[in-house]
Coordinates of C-alpha atoms and ligand atoms in Angstrom, one line a residue:
M1 CA -3.0 21.6 -5.5
T2 CA 0.2 22.3 -4.6
E3 CA 3.1 23.1 -7.0
A4 CA 4.9 20.3 -8.3
P5 CA 8.6 20.1 -6.8
T6 CA 11.5 20.3 -9.3
H7 CA 13.3 16.9 -9.2
N8 CA 16.7 17.6 -10.1
T9 CA 18.0 14.4 -11.5
I10 CA 21.5 13.6 -11.9
L11 CA 20.9 10.3 -13.5
S12 CA 17.7 10.8 -15.5
K13 CA 17.9 7.2 -16.6
Q14 CA 16.9 6.0 -13.4
T15 CA 13.9 8.0 -13.1
Q16 CA 12.4 7.1 -16.3
L17 CA 12.3 3.4 -14.8
E18 CA 9.7 4.8 -12.2
D19 CA 6.1 5.1 -12.7
Q20 CA 4.9 6.1 -16.5
T21 CA 2.2 8.6 -15.0
P22 CA 4.0 11.0 -12.8
A23 CA 0.8 13.0 -12.4
L24 CA -0.6 10.3 -10.3
R25 CA 2.3 10.7 -7.6
P26 CA 1.4 12.4 -4.3
Y27 CA 3.4 15.3 -3.7
G28 CA 2.9 16.6 0.1
F29 CA 1.8 14.5 3.0
S30 CA -1.5 15.6 2.6
E31 CA -1.7 13.7 -0.9
Y32 CA 0.2 10.7 0.5
I33 CA -2.5 8.3 1.6
G34 CA -2.5 5.5 4.5
Q35 CA 0.8 4.4 5.9
S36 CA -0.2 6.6 8.8
S37 CA 2.2 5.2 11.5
V38 CA 5.1 5.5 9.1
V39 CA 3.9 9.1 7.9
S40 CA 3.6 10.2 11.6
R41 CA 6.8 9.1 12.8
L42 CA 8.5 10.8 9.7
Q43 CA 6.5 14.1 10.3
L44 CA 7.7 14.0 13.9
M45 CA 11.3 13.7 12.8
I46 CA 10.8 16.3 10.0
Q47 CA 9.2 18.8 12.7
A48 CA 12.2 18.2 15.1
A49 CA 15.0 18.8 12.5
Q50 CA 13.0 21.9 11.2
A51 CA 12.6 23.1 14.7
R52 CA 16.4 22.6 15.4
K53 CA 17.2 24.1 11.8
E54 CA 19.1 21.0 11.1
G55 CA 18.8 18.6 8.1
L56 CA 16.9 15.5 8.4
E57 CA 18.9 12.4 9.5
H58 CA 19.3 9.7 6.9
V59 CA 16.1 7.3 6.6
L60 CA 15.7 4.0 5.1
F61 CA 12.3 2.9 3.7
H62 CA 11.9 -0.8 3.0
G63 CA 9.2 -3.0 1.7
P64 CA 7.6 -4.6 -1.2
P65 CA 7.6 -2.8 -4.7
G66 CA 4.8 -0.2 -5.4
L67 CA 3.9 0.7 -1.9
G68 CA 5.1 4.1 -2.2
K69 CA 8.8 4.3 -1.2
T70 CA 10.0 6.5 -3.9
S71 CA 6.8 8.8 -3.6
L72 CA 7.6 9.0 0.1
A73 CA 11.1 10.2 -0.7
Y74 CA 9.7 12.9 -3.0
V75 CA 7.0 13.8 -0.6
V76 CA 9.7 14.4 2.1
G77 CA 11.7 16.5 -0.2
H78 CA 8.5 18.5 -0.8
E79 CA 8.0 19.2 2.8
L80 CA 11.4 20.1 3.6
K81 CA 11.5 22.4 0.4
V82 CA 14.7 20.8 -0.7
R83 CA 16.2 19.2 -4.0
V84 CA 16.0 15.4 -4.4
V85 CA 18.8 13.9 -6.2
V86 CA 17.9 10.6 -7.4
T87 CA 20.0 7.6 -8.3
S88 CA 19.9 3.8 -7.6
G89 CA 22.4 1.1 -6.5
P90 CA 23.0 -0.4 -9.7
A91 CA 23.4 2.8 -11.4
L92 CA 26.2 3.6 -9.3
E93 CA 28.8 1.4 -10.9
R94 CA 31.9 3.0 -9.6
T95 CA 32.9 4.8 -6.6
G96 CA 33.6 7.9 -8.9
D97 CA 30.1 8.1 -9.7
L98 CA 29.0 8.2 -6.3
A99 CA 31.8 10.8 -5.4
A100 CA 30.5 13.2 -8.4
I101 CA 27.2 13.0 -7.0
L102 CA 27.9 13.5 -3.2
T103 CA 30.3 16.4 -3.8
Q104 CA 27.6 18.2 -5.9
L105 CA 24.9 18.1 -2.9
K106 CA 24.2 21.2 -1.2
A107 CA 23.3 21.6 2.7
R108 CA 19.8 19.6 3.2
D109 CA 19.5 18.3 -0.2
I110 CA 18.2 14.7 -0.3
L111 CA 20.0 11.9 -2.3
F112 CA 17.5 9.3 -2.8
I113 CA 19.4 6.0 -3.5
D114 CA 16.8 3.3 -4.7
E115 CA 17.6 -0.2 -4.6
I116 CA 20.4 0.5 -2.1
H117 CA 20.8 -3.2 -1.2
R118 CA 22.5 -3.3 -4.7
L119 CA 25.5 -1.3 -4.2
S120 CA 28.9 -2.7 -4.9
R121 CA 31.2 -3.2 -2.1
G122 CA 33.5 -0.4 -3.0
V123 CA 30.5 2.2 -3.3
E124 CA 29.0 1.0 -0.3
E125 CA 32.3 1.4 1.7
M126 CA 32.4 5.1 0.2
L127 CA 29.2 5.7 1.6
Y128 CA 30.0 4.8 5.3
P129 CA 32.2 7.8 5.8
A130 CA 29.9 9.9 3.6
M131 CA 26.8 9.1 5.8
E132 CA 28.7 9.2 9.1
D133 CA 31.2 11.9 8.9
Y134 CA 30.0 13.8 5.7
R135 CA 33.5 13.2 4.1
V136 CA 34.4 11.3 0.9
D137 CA 37.8 9.6 0.8
L138 CA 39.3 9.5 -2.6
I139 CA 42.5 7.9 -3.8
I140 CA 44.4 10.2 -6.0
G141 CA 47.0 8.4 -8.4
Q142 CA 48.3 5.0 -8.7
G143 CA 51.1 2.7 -7.0
P144 CA 53.4 4.4 -4.5
M145 CA 52.5 7.8 -5.5
A146 CA 48.7 7.3 -4.7
K147 CA 47.6 9.6 -2.0
T148 CA 44.1 9.8 -0.1
T149 CA 42.3 13.0 -0.1
S150 CA 39.5 13.6 2.1
I151 CA 36.7 15.9 0.6
P152 CA 34.3 17.6 3.2
L153 CA 30.6 17.2 2.3
Q154 CA 27.5 19.4 3.1
R155 CA 25.1 18.1 5.5
Y156 CA 22.7 16.4 3.0
T157 CA 20.1 13.7 3.9
L158 CA 20.3 10.0 2.4
I159 CA 17.2 8.4 1.7
G160 CA 17.5 4.8 1.0
A161 CA 14.9 2.5 -0.6
T162 CA 15.0 -1.2 -0.7
T163 CA 12.7 -4.2 -1.4
R164 CA 15.0 -6.3 0.6
A165 CA 16.2 -5.0 3.8
G166 CA 17.4 -8.5 4.5
L167 CA 20.1 -8.1 2.0
M168 CA 21.6 -5.1 3.4
T169 CA 24.9 -5.4 5.3
A170 CA 24.5 -4.5 9.0
P171 CA 27.1 -1.5 8.7
L172 CA 25.0 0.2 6.1
R173 CA 21.6 -0.5 7.9
D174 CA 23.0 0.8 11.1
R175 CA 24.0 4.4 9.6
F176 CA 20.5 5.5 9.1
G177 CA 18.9 7.5 11.9
A178 CA 15.4 5.3 11.3
A179 CA 14.2 2.6 9.3
F180 CA 10.7 2.6 8.1
R181 CA 8.9 -0.5 6.9
L182 CA 5.9 0.1 4.4
N183 CA 3.1 -2.2 4.8
F184 CA 0.5 -3.4 2.2
Y185 CA -2.5 -0.9 2.1
D186 CA -6.2 -1.7 3.4
T187 CA -8.9 -1.4 1.1
E188 CA -10.1 1.8 2.5
A189 CA -6.7 3.6 1.7
L190 CA -6.5 1.8 -1.6
S191 CA -10.1 3.1 -2.4
N192 CA -9.1 6.7 -1.7
I193 CA -6.1 6.5 -3.9
V194 CA -8.3 4.9 -6.6
L195 CA -10.7 7.8 -6.5
K196 CA -7.9 10.3 -6.5
S197 CA -6.5 8.9 -9.5
A198 CA -9.8 8.6 -11.1
T199 CA -10.3 12.4 -10.6
R200 CA -6.9 13.1 -12.1
L201 CA -7.7 10.9 -15.1
K202 CA -10.7 12.9 -15.6
M203 CA -12.8 9.5 -15.1
D204 CA -16.1 9.3 -13.8
L205 CA -16.0 6.5 -10.9
T206 CA -18.2 5.8 -8.4
S207 CA -17.2 4.7 -4.8
D208 CA -18.4 1.2 -5.3
G209 CA -16.4 0.8 -8.4
A210 CA -13.3 2.4 -6.6
E211 CA -13.7 -0.2 -4.0
V212 CA -13.8 -3.1 -6.5
I213 CA -10.5 -1.9 -7.9
A214 CA -8.9 -1.3 -4.6
S215 CA -10.0 -4.8 -3.4
R216 CA -8.4 -6.4 -6.3
S217 CA -5.1 -4.3 -6.1
R218 CA -3.0 -6.5 -3.8
G219 CA -2.5 -4.2 -1.3
T220 CA -0.4 -2.1 -3.7
P221 CA -1.0 1.6 -4.8
R222 CA 1.1 1.0 -8.0
I223 CA -1.3 -2.0 -9.1
A224 CA -4.3 0.1 -7.9
N225 CA -3.2 2.9 -10.2
R226 CA -2.6 0.4 -13.2
L227 CA -6.1 -1.1 -12.6
V228 CA -7.6 2.2 -12.8
R229 CA -6.3 2.8 -16.1
R230 CA -7.4 -0.6 -17.6
V231 CA -10.9 0.0 -16.1
R232 CA -10.7 3.4 -17.7
D233 CA -9.6 1.7 -21.2
Y234 CA -12.8 -0.8 -20.8
G235 CA -15.0 2.2 -20.3
H236 CA -13.5 3.9 -23.3
V237 CA -14.0 1.0 -25.7
H238 CA -17.4 0.3 -24.4
K239 CA -18.3 3.9 -24.4
I240 CA -19.3 3.6 -20.8
T241 CA -19.2 7.0 -19.2
S242 CA -19.9 6.3 -15.5
I243 CA -17.6 3.6 -14.0
D244 CA -19.5 1.4 -11.4
E245 CA -19.3 -1.6 -9.4
E246 CA -20.4 -3.9 -12.3
V247 CA -18.3 -2.4 -14.9
A248 CA -15.2 -2.4 -12.9
K249 CA -16.0 -6.1 -12.1
L250 CA -16.3 -7.0 -15.5
A251 CA -13.2 -5.1 -16.6
L252 CA -11.1 -6.8 -14.0
D253 CA -12.7 -10.0 -14.8
L254 CA -11.4 -9.5 -18.5
F255 CA -7.9 -8.9 -17.3
E256 CA -8.0 -12.2 -15.1
V257 CA -7.4 -10.5 -11.8
D258 CA -9.8 -12.2 -9.1
T259 CA -11.6 -10.8 -6.1
Y260 CA -8.2 -11.9 -4.1
G261 CA -6.2 -9.6 -6.3
C262 CA -4.6 -12.6 -7.8
D263 CA -3.5 -13.0 -11.4
P264 CA -2.9 -15.9 -13.4
M265 CA 0.9 -16.1 -12.4
D266 CA 0.0 -16.0 -8.4
R267 CA -2.4 -19.2 -9.4
T268 CA 0.5 -21.0 -11.5
I269 CA 2.6 -20.4 -8.4
L270 CA 0.2 -22.0 -6.2
S271 CA -0.7 -24.7 -8.3
T272 CA 2.9 -25.5 -9.3
L273 CA 3.7 -25.7 -5.5
I274 CA 0.9 -28.2 -4.9
Q275 CA 1.2 -30.3 -7.9
K276 CA 4.4 -30.5 -8.6
F277 CA 5.9 -30.3 -5.0
S278 CA 2.8 -31.9 -3.2
G279 CA 2.3 -28.5 -1.3
G280 CA 6.1 -28.2 -0.3
P281 CA 8.3 -27.5 1.5
V282 CA 10.3 -26.5 -1.4
G283 CA 13.5 -24.2 -1.9
I284 CA 12.6 -21.0 -3.5
E285 CA 15.3 -21.4 -6.1
T286 CA 13.8 -24.7 -7.1
L287 CA 10.2 -23.3 -7.1
A288 CA 11.5 -20.3 -9.3
S289 CA 13.1 -22.6 -11.9
A290 CA 10.1 -24.9 -12.2
L291 CA 8.0 -21.7 -12.9
S292 CA 11.0 -20.4 -15.3
E293 CA 10.7 -17.2 -13.1
D294 CA 13.5 -15.1 -11.7
V295 CA 13.9 -15.9 -8.0
G296 CA 14.0 -12.1 -7.2
T297 CA 10.6 -11.4 -8.8
L298 CA 9.2 -14.2 -6.9
E299 CA 10.6 -13.1 -3.5
D300 CA 10.0 -9.4 -4.1
Y301 CA 7.0 -9.3 -5.9
Y302 CA 4.7 -12.5 -5.6
E303 CA 5.4 -14.1 -2.4
P304 CA 4.8 -11.4 0.0
Y305 CA 1.3 -10.9 -1.2
L306 CA 0.8 -14.8 -1.0
I307 CA 2.0 -14.8 2.3
Q308 CA -0.1 -11.9 3.4
L309 CA -3.2 -13.8 1.9
G310 CA -2.2 -16.8 4.0
F311 CA -1.6 -18.9 1.0
I312 CA 2.0 -19.6 1.5
K313 CA 4.1 -20.0 4.5
R314 CA 7.9 -19.6 4.8
T315 CA 9.4 -22.6 6.7
P316 CA 13.2 -23.2 7.6
R317 CA 12.7 -25.9 4.8
G318 CA 11.2 -24.0 2.2
R319 CA 7.8 -22.7 1.1
V320 CA 4.5 -24.6 1.9
A321 CA 1.1 -24.2 0.4
T322 CA -1.4 -23.7 3.3
E323 CA -4.9 -25.3 3.6
Q324 CA -6.3 -21.9 2.3
A325 CA -4.3 -22.2 -1.0
Y326 CA -5.8 -25.5 -1.5
S327 CA -9.3 -24.4 -1.1
Y328 CA -8.6 -21.1 -3.1
L329 CA -7.8 -23.4 -5.7
G330 CA -10.4 -25.5 -5.4
M331 CA -8.3 -28.6 -4.5
A332 CA -8.3 -31.2 -1.8
Y333 CA -6.0 -30.7 1.1
E334 CA -4.3 -33.7 2.7
Q335 CA -2.7 -32.5 6.0
S336 CA -0.8 -35.8 6.3
E337 CA 1.5 -35.0 3.5
H338 CA 3.4 -32.7 5.9
P339 CA 3.0 -34.0 9.4
T340 CA 6.0 -32.3 10.6
L341 CA 5.2 -28.9 9.2
L342 CA 1.7 -27.9 9.7
Ligands
ADP1 N1 0.5 6.6 -0.1 C1 0.2 6.9 -1.5 N2 -0.9 7.6 -1.8 C2 -1.0 7.7 -3.2 N3 -0.6 7.4 -4.1 C3 0.5 6.5 -3.8 C4 1.0 6.1 -2.6 N4 2.0 5.4 -2.4 C5 2.1 5.1 -3.8 N5 1.2 5.6 -4.7 C6 1.2 5.5 -6.1 O1 1.8 4.3 -6.3 C7 2.9 4.4 -7.3 C8 4.1 3.6 -6.8 O2 4.8 4.0 -5.9 P1 6.3 4.2 -5.6 O3 6.6 5.2 -4.8 O4 6.8 4.2 -7.0 O5 6.6 2.9 -5.1 P2 7.8 2.0 -4.7 O6 8.9 3.0 -4.9 O7 7.5 1.6 -3.1 O8 8.0 0.9 -5.5 C9 3.2 5.8 -7.3 O9 3.3 6.4 -8.6 C10 1.8 6.7 -6.9 O10 1.1 6.7 -7.8
MG2 MG1 10.4 3.2 -6.1

């Protein structure tokens, strides 16, 4: 295995929010499984930059949580053999916080800003010239004595990540050389991730067992790794050394993750949509308040997968449960309820 890159972190409180098991993170592209179209485009940009002996252009990763955006930023840092400085939109409260980080960057360093859609306006405006012209404009002093000073920056690379590309302003989005959308993983890629994690956790898992875990991971590596750990717990407690298909199924049934990868909350969302709102259309805020759930969590985490499964549709008038959602819950579907929509 390749050596772990040293991640120099200015704001360490942010990295602690990341996965609890850093050992499961991929290091180089060779360990980053799946997302082949993103990986090949990114590798091309990296190769071209290296051939020109230049830094990589700023890049943006977007897509639902847990699909590997942060991991990919570290992979890029590893491939380029550069430092990765990590921060996030909410951590950059004042322009001074950003200025302090930017002015410390060395040439080709990567600055990773997670949740970049959550930058305050002032911080975001400081980022524009910092991205485009490698310059920070600072206002020194106050009132009539105030002066603007421009500090030149090294040619660093900004990697932004967001679960909500739609919430980013156009001027910010336009300043990235490329934007990559990460998609849900197929079962084959997830099986490979699961098997790799099992090996690292010194767990004896059969390929059938891995496939069961993969197929219930809602297309998401973070969830796959979590389920691997729960299945491992199950094995430990029941003193089962080799985990096969049957054991994996028993363990995941215990944790109420079904064969679609849906958990009790997914089922509650669908049944609320169907029973309280006659299948919709209903606005996301109304649905969230009926569920006592945060709108952001619903939109970022639950909804993309339910849409992917074909259980929910987004319409201009709100969310609608599809016929598949009714049959998934074993409910009768009456199409006449939404004559104009379906
Ligand atoms: N392509 C991948 N190959 C292997 N493991 C991955 C991959 N993508 C993500 N993971 C695993 O999933 C976890 C979550 O990924 P992360 O990069 O934190 O997602 P995001 O930043 O998009 O929320 C990582 O810790 C890593 O273990
Ligand atoms: Mg992340």
